[in-house]
Amino acid sequence: MSDKLTKTAITPATHTTPPAKFSHGVRKGNILQVAGQVGFLPAVPGEAPTPAGPTLREQTLQTFANVRAILEEGGASWDDVMMVRVYLTDTAHFAEFNELYNDYFADLTEAPAARTTVYVGLPAGLLVEIDALAVLG
Amino acid sequence: MSDKLTKTAITPATHTTPPAKFSHGVRKGNILQVAGQVGFLPAVPGEAPTPAGPTLREQTLQTFANVRAILEEGGASWDDVMMVRVYLTDTAHFAEFNELYNDYFADLTEAPAARTTVYVGLPAGLLVEIDALAVLG
Amino acid sequence: MSDKLTKTAITPATHTTPPAKFSHGVRKGNILQVAGQVGFLPAVPGEAPTPAGPTLREQTLQTFANVRAILEEGGASWDDVMMVRVYLTDTAHFAEFNELYNDYFADLTEAPAARTTVYVGLPAGLLVEIDALAVLG
């Protein structure tokens, strides 16, 4: 830790420009933080972001893909993730979300990440938001 | 940080299997992340998890115990905790929760952790959820 | 990381005593965690904390100032921040909040932090809460 660490923004090609001055992900040293991701389809230049959907399954799988794109762009993978924060909008989605989660992470080789899941409000049309903290090395 | 770091799942004997593919806690290097804990009583094999209760006091003390079990299983203690995130379901619980919190942490020897408290939705019957980030060393 | 790291509480002079046994910020090694900050005006000894306001703009700018005071007291700046968590109480505030956010961070020299924004409940009269994780070095 004696060398000066540089903070780097992570911007996958699939992602739209954030609606405010924040990064989709940042890495400094061996810590990589992924911003809250929702189920937006890959960015189309000149068009507003559009969520996958309308099902929970479609939005969730797209959200996972969006988190993963940032991890990989930053040199990490799901195996490096320490914490996943899941924000759902409806308690009725919990069981289906967990099934999708289990299937998606069935092949993890390292220990699965810790997780917190809570029910909050999200902008209209969005059913799920996920952020992640990774430690590389 | 030049050695390859290993990520390890932390699973206290008192804890039920998580309902999805996540860990109750994970440690990598000197960072330990505790997943969102609720006030489930110690696991009984073959039975569904049951929350302590029904009072806020009972659930909160059980939740603290569940966080602590993970910290200790991972070689840490409350003294190592940097951040505690508290999720309550009712603003009317804030004052009582703070009293319980103050009593519980009365004997901390290191500086108390930072904290964020917000009101969110939790599954039926659960009044409080807590997660924690610890840095050891 | 072979030296024993010390955890230090960060308490700016402008801040009131926390309502429970937590710190406004803590630093250990190169990690600095800022607790959830709201838009309280600088503390006046013997008086209860009072939020700036009543507008979103006033509360948000005061909240930014409160986070910044903790970062600076801990030897960090917004440039070191990896993650900002924003808790709003009303989806109608999102656009204005983002404008304030963009203006406030217009002069960042390092990459902007990652961010998660969700809608939760906060104590009466509070419109926004923000916490932050910084990695120095």
Coordinates of C-alpha atoms in Angstrom, one line a residue:
Chain A
M1 CA 0.0 0.0 0.0
S2 CA 3.0 2.3 -0.1
D3 CA 2.5 3.1 -3.8
K4 CA 0.1 5.8 -4.7
L5 CA -3.1 4.1 -5.8
T6 CA -5.1 5.4 -8.8
K7 CA -8.9 5.4 -9.0
T8 CA -10.2 4.3 -12.4
A9 CA -13.7 4.6 -13.8
I10 CA -15.0 1.5 -15.4
T11 CA -17.3 2.0 -18.4
P12 CA -18.4 -1.0 -20.4
A13 CA -19.3 -0.3 -24.0
T14 CA -22.7 -1.8 -23.4
H15 CA -23.6 0.9 -20.8
T16 CA -25.3 4.2 -21.3
T17 CA -23.8 7.3 -19.9
P18 CA -24.9 7.6 -16.3
P19 CA -27.7 10.2 -15.7
A20 CA -25.5 12.1 -13.3
K21 CA -21.8 12.5 -12.5
F22 CA -21.1 9.0 -11.3
S23 CA -19.3 5.9 -12.6
H24 CA -20.8 2.5 -13.4
G25 CA -17.9 1.1 -11.5
V26 CA -14.6 2.3 -10.0
R27 CA -11.4 0.4 -9.1
K28 CA -8.6 1.5 -6.8
G29 CA -6.0 -0.9 -5.7
N30 CA -7.7 -4.3 -5.2
I31 CA -11.1 -2.9 -4.5
L32 CA -13.8 -2.6 -7.2
Q33 CA -17.1 -1.1 -6.5
V34 CA -20.0 -1.6 -8.9
A35 CA -22.7 1.1 -8.9
G36 CA -26.4 0.1 -8.7
Q37 CA -27.3 -1.6 -11.9
V38 CA -30.8 -2.0 -13.2
G39 CA -32.0 -4.1 -16.2
F40 CA -31.3 -1.7 -19.0
L41 CA -30.7 -3.3 -22.4
P42 CA -27.4 -2.6 -24.0
A43 CA -27.1 1.1 -24.9
V44 CA -28.2 2.3 -28.3
P45 CA -26.5 5.7 -29.1
G46 CA -29.0 8.5 -29.2
E47 CA -31.8 6.5 -27.5
A48 CA -33.0 6.7 -23.9
P49 CA -32.1 3.6 -21.8
T50 CA -34.8 0.9 -22.0
P51 CA -35.3 -1.8 -19.4
A52 CA -35.5 -5.5 -20.4
G53 CA -38.8 -6.9 -19.5
P54 CA -41.5 -6.8 -18.6
T55 CA -40.9 -9.9 -16.4
L56 CA -38.8 -10.1 -13.3
R57 CA -36.8 -12.8 -15.0
E58 CA -35.8 -10.7 -17.9
Q59 CA -34.9 -7.7 -15.8
T60 CA -33.0 -9.7 -13.3
L61 CA -30.9 -11.6 -15.9
Q62 CA -30.2 -8.3 -17.7
T63 CA -29.2 -6.7 -14.4
F64 CA -26.8 -9.6 -13.7
A65 CA -25.3 -9.2 -17.1
N66 CA -24.8 -5.4 -16.5
V67 CA -23.0 -6.0 -13.2
R68 CA -20.9 -8.7 -14.8
A69 CA -19.9 -6.4 -17.6
I70 CA -18.5 -3.9 -15.1
L71 CA -16.7 -6.6 -13.1
E72 CA -15.0 -8.0 -16.2
E73 CA -14.1 -4.6 -17.6
G74 CA -12.4 -4.0 -14.2
G75 CA -10.5 -7.3 -14.3
A76 CA -12.7 -9.1 -11.8
S77 CA -15.4 -11.8 -11.9
W78 CA -18.3 -12.9 -9.8
D79 CA -15.8 -15.0 -7.9
D80 CA -14.2 -11.9 -6.5
V81 CA -17.4 -10.4 -5.3
M82 CA -17.7 -10.0 -1.5
M83 CA -21.1 -8.4 -1.2
V84 CA -24.2 -8.2 -3.4
R85 CA -26.9 -5.7 -2.5
V86 CA -30.3 -6.5 -4.0
Y87 CA -33.1 -4.0 -4.0
L88 CA -36.6 -5.4 -4.9
T89 CA -39.8 -3.4 -5.2
D90 CA -42.2 -6.2 -4.2
T91 CA -42.0 -8.8 -1.5
A92 CA -43.9 -11.2 -3.8
H93 CA -40.8 -11.3 -6.1
F94 CA -38.5 -12.8 -3.4
A95 CA -39.0 -16.5 -4.2
E96 CA -38.7 -16.2 -7.9
F97 CA -35.7 -13.8 -7.6
N98 CA -33.9 -16.4 -5.4
E99 CA -34.5 -19.1 -8.0
L100 CA -33.0 -16.9 -10.7
Y101 CA -30.1 -16.1 -8.4
N102 CA -29.4 -19.7 -7.6
D103 CA -29.4 -20.7 -11.2
Y104 CA -27.2 -17.8 -12.2
F105 CA -24.6 -18.6 -9.6
A106 CA -24.7 -22.4 -9.8
D107 CA -21.2 -22.6 -11.2
L108 CA -19.3 -20.3 -8.8
T109 CA -15.9 -21.8 -7.9
E110 CA -15.2 -19.5 -5.0
A111 CA -17.5 -19.0 -2.0
P112 CA -20.6 -17.1 -2.9
A113 CA -20.8 -13.5 -1.9
A114 CA -22.7 -12.2 1.2
R115 CA -26.0 -10.5 0.3
T116 CA -28.5 -8.1 1.7
T117 CA -32.0 -7.9 0.1
V118 CA -34.5 -5.2 1.0
Y119 CA -37.6 -3.8 -0.5
V120 CA -37.4 -0.1 -1.6
G121 CA -38.8 2.2 -4.2
L122 CA -37.2 2.4 -7.7
P123 CA -38.1 4.5 -10.7
A124 CA -41.2 3.5 -12.5
G125 CA -40.8 0.3 -14.5
L126 CA -37.8 -1.0 -12.7
L127 CA -38.2 -4.1 -10.5
V128 CA -34.7 -4.8 -9.3
E129 CA -31.5 -3.0 -8.7
I130 CA -28.2 -4.7 -7.7
D131 CA -24.8 -3.3 -6.6
A132 CA -21.7 -5.2 -5.7
L133 CA -18.4 -4.8 -3.9
A134 CA -15.4 -6.9 -5.1
V135 CA -12.0 -7.4 -3.7
L136 CA -9.4 -8.7 -6.2
G137 CA -6.1 -10.3 -5.6
Chain B
M1 CA -1.2 -7.6 -1.3
S2 CA 1.2 -9.5 -3.6
D3 CA 0.0 -12.9 -2.5
K4 CA -3.0 -14.4 -4.0
L5 CA -5.9 -13.8 -1.6
T6 CA -8.5 -16.5 -1.0
K7 CA -12.2 -15.8 -0.4
T8 CA -13.7 -17.9 2.3
A9 CA -17.3 -18.4 3.2
I10 CA -18.2 -18.0 6.9
T11 CA -20.9 -20.3 8.2
P12 CA -21.6 -20.4 11.9
A13 CA -23.1 -23.6 13.3
T14 CA -26.1 -21.6 14.6
H15 CA -27.1 -20.4 11.1
T16 CA -29.6 -22.0 8.7
T17 CA -28.6 -22.6 5.1
P18 CA -29.2 -19.4 3.2
P19 CA -32.4 -19.5 1.1
A20 CA -30.3 -18.8 -2.0
K21 CA -26.7 -19.1 -3.2
F22 CA -25.1 -16.6 -0.9
S23 CA -22.9 -16.8 2.2
H24 CA -23.7 -15.5 5.7
G25 CA -20.3 -13.9 5.6
V26 CA -17.2 -13.9 3.4
R27 CA -13.6 -13.0 4.2
K28 CA -10.8 -12.2 1.8
G29 CA -7.6 -10.7 3.0
N30 CA -8.4 -8.4 5.9
I31 CA -11.9 -7.6 4.7
L32 CA -14.9 -9.4 6.1
Q33 CA -18.4 -8.8 4.9
V34 CA -21.4 -9.9 6.9
A35 CA -24.6 -10.5 4.9
G36 CA -27.9 -9.0 6.0
Q37 CA -28.9 -10.8 9.2
V38 CA -32.3 -10.9 10.7
G39 CA -33.5 -12.2 14.1
F40 CA -33.8 -15.9 13.3
L41 CA -33.3 -18.2 16.3
P42 CA -30.4 -20.7 16.1
A43 CA -31.1 -23.2 13.4
V44 CA -32.9 -26.4 14.1
P45 CA -32.1 -29.1 11.5
G46 CA -35.2 -29.9 9.4
E47 CA -37.2 -26.9 10.6
A48 CA -37.8 -23.6 8.8
P49 CA -36.1 -20.6 10.3
T50 CA -38.1 -18.9 13.1
P51 CA -37.6 -15.3 14.1
A52 CA -37.2 -14.3 17.8
G53 CA -40.0 -12.2 19.0
P54 CA -42.4 -10.8 18.7
T55 CA -40.8 -7.7 20.2
L56 CA -38.3 -5.4 18.6
R57 CA -36.0 -6.0 21.5
E58 CA -36.0 -9.8 21.1
Q59 CA -35.5 -9.6 17.3
T60 CA -32.8 -6.9 17.6
L61 CA -30.7 -8.8 20.2
Q62 CA -31.0 -12.0 18.2
T63 CA -29.9 -10.1 15.1
F64 CA -26.9 -8.7 16.9
A65 CA -26.0 -12.2 18.1
N66 CA -26.3 -13.5 14.5
V67 CA -24.0 -10.8 13.2
R68 CA -21.5 -11.4 16.0
A69 CA -21.4 -15.2 15.3
I70 CA -20.3 -14.5 11.8
L71 CA -17.7 -11.9 12.9
E72 CA -16.2 -14.3 15.4
E73 CA -16.3 -17.3 13.0
G74 CA -14.3 -15.1 10.7
G75 CA -11.8 -14.1 13.3
A76 CA -13.2 -10.6 13.9
S77 CA -15.2 -8.8 16.6
W78 CA -17.4 -5.8 16.8
D79 CA -14.3 -3.8 17.4
D80 CA -13.2 -4.5 13.8
V81 CA -16.5 -3.3 12.3
M82 CA -16.3 -0.2 10.1
M83 CA -19.9 0.1 9.0
V84 CA -23.2 -1.2 10.2
R85 CA -26.3 -0.9 8.0
V86 CA -29.6 -1.0 9.9
Y87 CA -32.9 -1.6 8.1
L88 CA -36.0 -0.9 10.1
T89 CA -39.6 -1.3 9.0
D90 CA -41.2 1.3 11.1
T91 CA -40.0 4.8 12.0
A92 CA -41.7 4.4 15.4
H93 CA -39.0 1.8 16.3
F94 CA -36.0 4.2 15.9
A95 CA -35.8 5.4 19.6
E96 CA -36.1 2.0 21.1
F97 CA -33.7 0.5 18.6
N98 CA -31.1 3.2 19.5
E99 CA -31.4 2.4 23.2
L100 CA -30.8 -1.3 22.5
Y101 CA -27.9 -0.4 20.2
N102 CA -26.3 1.8 22.9
D103 CA -26.6 -0.8 25.5
Y104 CA -25.3 -3.5 23.3
F105 CA -22.2 -1.5 22.3
A106 CA -21.5 0.1 25.7
D107 CA -18.3 -1.8 26.2
L108 CA -16.7 -1.3 22.8
T109 CA -13.0 -0.6 23.2
E110 CA -12.3 0.6 19.6
A111 CA -14.2 3.5 18.0
P112 CA -17.8 2.6 17.2
A113 CA -18.6 1.8 13.6
A114 CA -20.2 4.2 11.2
R115 CA -23.9 3.5 10.6
T116 CA -26.7 4.1 8.2
T117 CA -30.3 3.5 9.2
V118 CA -33.2 3.5 6.8
Y119 CA -36.7 2.3 6.6
V120 CA -37.4 -0.4 4.0
G121 CA -39.7 -3.3 3.5
L122 CA -38.7 -6.7 4.9
P123 CA -40.4 -10.1 4.7
A124 CA -43.5 -10.5 6.9
G125 CA -42.7 -10.8 10.6
L126 CA -39.2 -9.3 10.4
L127 CA -38.7 -5.9 12.0
V128 CA -35.0 -5.4 11.6
E129 CA -32.1 -6.4 9.3
I130 CA -28.4 -5.6 9.9
D131 CA -25.3 -6.1 7.8
A132 CA -21.8 -5.1 8.6
L133 CA -18.4 -4.5 6.9
A134 CA -15.3 -5.3 9.0
V135 CA -11.7 -4.6 8.3
L136 CA -9.3 -6.7 10.3
G137 CA -5.6 -6.2 11.0
Chain C
M1 CA -0.8 -5.0 6.1
S2 CA 1.6 -6.6 8.6
D3 CA 1.4 -3.7 11.0
K4 CA -1.5 -3.7 13.4
L5 CA -4.1 -1.3 12.0
T6 CA -5.9 1.1 14.3
K7 CA -9.5 2.1 13.9
T8 CA -10.2 5.8 14.5
A9 CA -13.4 7.6 14.9
I10 CA -13.8 10.8 12.8
T11 CA -15.8 13.6 14.5
P12 CA -15.9 17.0 12.8
A13 CA -16.5 20.0 15.0
T14 CA -19.5 20.9 13.0
H15 CA -21.3 17.6 13.8
T16 CA -23.7 16.9 16.7
T17 CA -23.1 13.9 18.9
P18 CA -24.6 10.8 17.2
P19 CA -28.0 9.8 18.7
A20 CA -26.6 6.3 19.4
K21 CA -23.2 4.7 19.9
F22 CA -21.9 5.1 16.3
S23 CA -19.3 7.3 14.7
H24 CA -19.9 9.9 11.9
G25 CA -17.0 8.2 10.2
V26 CA -14.2 5.7 10.9
R27 CA -10.9 5.1 9.3
K28 CA -8.7 2.0 9.5
G29 CA -5.7 1.6 7.2
N30 CA -6.6 3.1 3.9
I31 CA -10.4 2.6 4.2
L32 CA -12.6 5.4 5.4
Q33 CA -16.3 4.8 5.9
V34 CA -18.7 7.8 6.3
A35 CA -21.9 7.1 8.2
G36 CA -25.2 8.1 6.7
Q37 CA -25.4 11.9 6.7
V38 CA -28.5 14.0 6.5
G39 CA -28.9 17.8 6.1
F40 CA -28.4 18.9 9.6
L41 CA -27.0 22.4 10.0
P42 CA -23.7 22.8 12.0
A43 CA -24.2 21.7 15.5
V44 CA -25.2 24.3 18.1
P45 CA -24.2 23.1 21.7
G46 CA -27.3 22.4 23.8
E47 CA -29.7 22.5 20.8
A48 CA -31.3 19.6 19.0
P49 CA -30.0 19.1 15.4
T50 CA -32.0 21.1 12.8
P51 CA -32.1 20.2 9.1
A52 CA -31.4 22.8 6.5
G53 CA -34.4 23.5 4.4
P54 CA -37.1 23.1 3.6
T55 CA -36.0 22.6 0.0
L56 CA -34.4 19.6 -1.4
R57 CA -31.6 21.8 -2.7
E58 CA -30.8 23.2 0.8
Q59 CA -30.9 19.7 2.4
T60 CA -28.8 18.2 -0.3
L61 CA -26.1 20.8 -0.3
Q62 CA -25.9 20.6 3.5
T63 CA -25.7 16.8 3.3
F64 CA -22.8 17.0 0.8
A65 CA -21.1 19.5 3.2
N66 CA -21.5 17.1 6.1
V67 CA -20.1 14.1 4.2
R68 CA -17.2 16.3 3.0
A69 CA -16.4 17.4 6.5
I70 CA -15.9 13.8 7.6
L71 CA -13.8 12.9 4.6
E72 CA -11.5 15.9 5.2
E73 CA -11.3 15.3 8.9
G74 CA -10.1 11.8 8.0
G75 CA -7.6 13.0 5.5
A76 CA -9.6 12.2 2.4
S77 CA -11.5 14.1 -0.2
W78 CA -14.3 13.4 -2.7
D79 CA -11.6 12.2 -5.1
D80 CA -11.0 9.2 -2.9
V81 CA -14.6 8.2 -2.7
M82 CA -15.4 4.8 -4.3
M83 CA -19.1 4.6 -3.5
V84 CA -21.9 7.0 -2.7
R85 CA -25.2 5.7 -1.5
V86 CA -28.1 8.1 -1.9
Y87 CA -31.4 7.5 -0.1
L88 CA -34.3 9.7 -1.3
T89 CA -37.8 9.7 0.0
D90 CA -39.6 10.7 -3.1
T91 CA -39.1 9.6 -6.7
A92 CA -40.1 13.1 -7.8
H93 CA -36.9 14.4 -6.4
F94 CA -34.6 12.3 -8.6
A95 CA -34.1 14.7 -11.5
E96 CA -33.4 17.8 -9.3
F97 CA -31.1 15.7 -7.1
N98 CA -29.1 14.7 -10.1
E99 CA -28.7 18.3 -11.2
L100 CA -27.4 19.2 -7.8
Y101 CA -25.1 16.2 -7.8
N102 CA -23.7 17.1 -11.2
D103 CA -23.1 20.7 -10.3
Y104 CA -21.5 19.7 -7.0
F105 CA -19.1 17.2 -8.6
A106 CA -18.3 19.2 -11.7
D107 CA -14.7 19.7 -10.7
L108 CA -13.7 16.2 -9.6
T109 CA -10.2 15.4 -10.9
E110 CA -10.3 11.6 -10.2
A111 CA -13.0 9.4 -11.7
P112 CA -16.4 10.0 -10.0
A113 CA -17.6 7.4 -7.5
A114 CA -20.0 4.6 -8.2
R115 CA -23.5 5.3 -6.8
T116 CA -26.7 3.6 -5.8
T117 CA -29.9 5.6 -5.3
V118 CA -33.0 4.1 -3.8
Y119 CA -36.2 5.4 -2.2
V120 CA -36.6 4.6 1.4
G121 CA -38.3 6.0 4.5
L122 CA -36.4 8.6 6.6
P123 CA -37.3 10.3 9.8
A124 CA -39.9 13.1 9.4
G125 CA -38.6 16.3 7.7
L126 CA -35.5 14.6 6.1
L127 CA -35.5 14.3 2.3
V128 CA -32.1 12.8 1.6
E129 CA -29.5 10.7 3.3
I130 CA -26.0 9.9 1.9
D131 CA -23.2 7.7 3.0
A132 CA -19.8 7.1 1.4
L133 CA -16.9 4.6 1.3
A134 CA -13.5 6.0 0.5
V135 CA -10.2 4.2 -0.2
L136 CA -7.2 6.4 0.3
G137 CA -3.6 5.9 -0.9

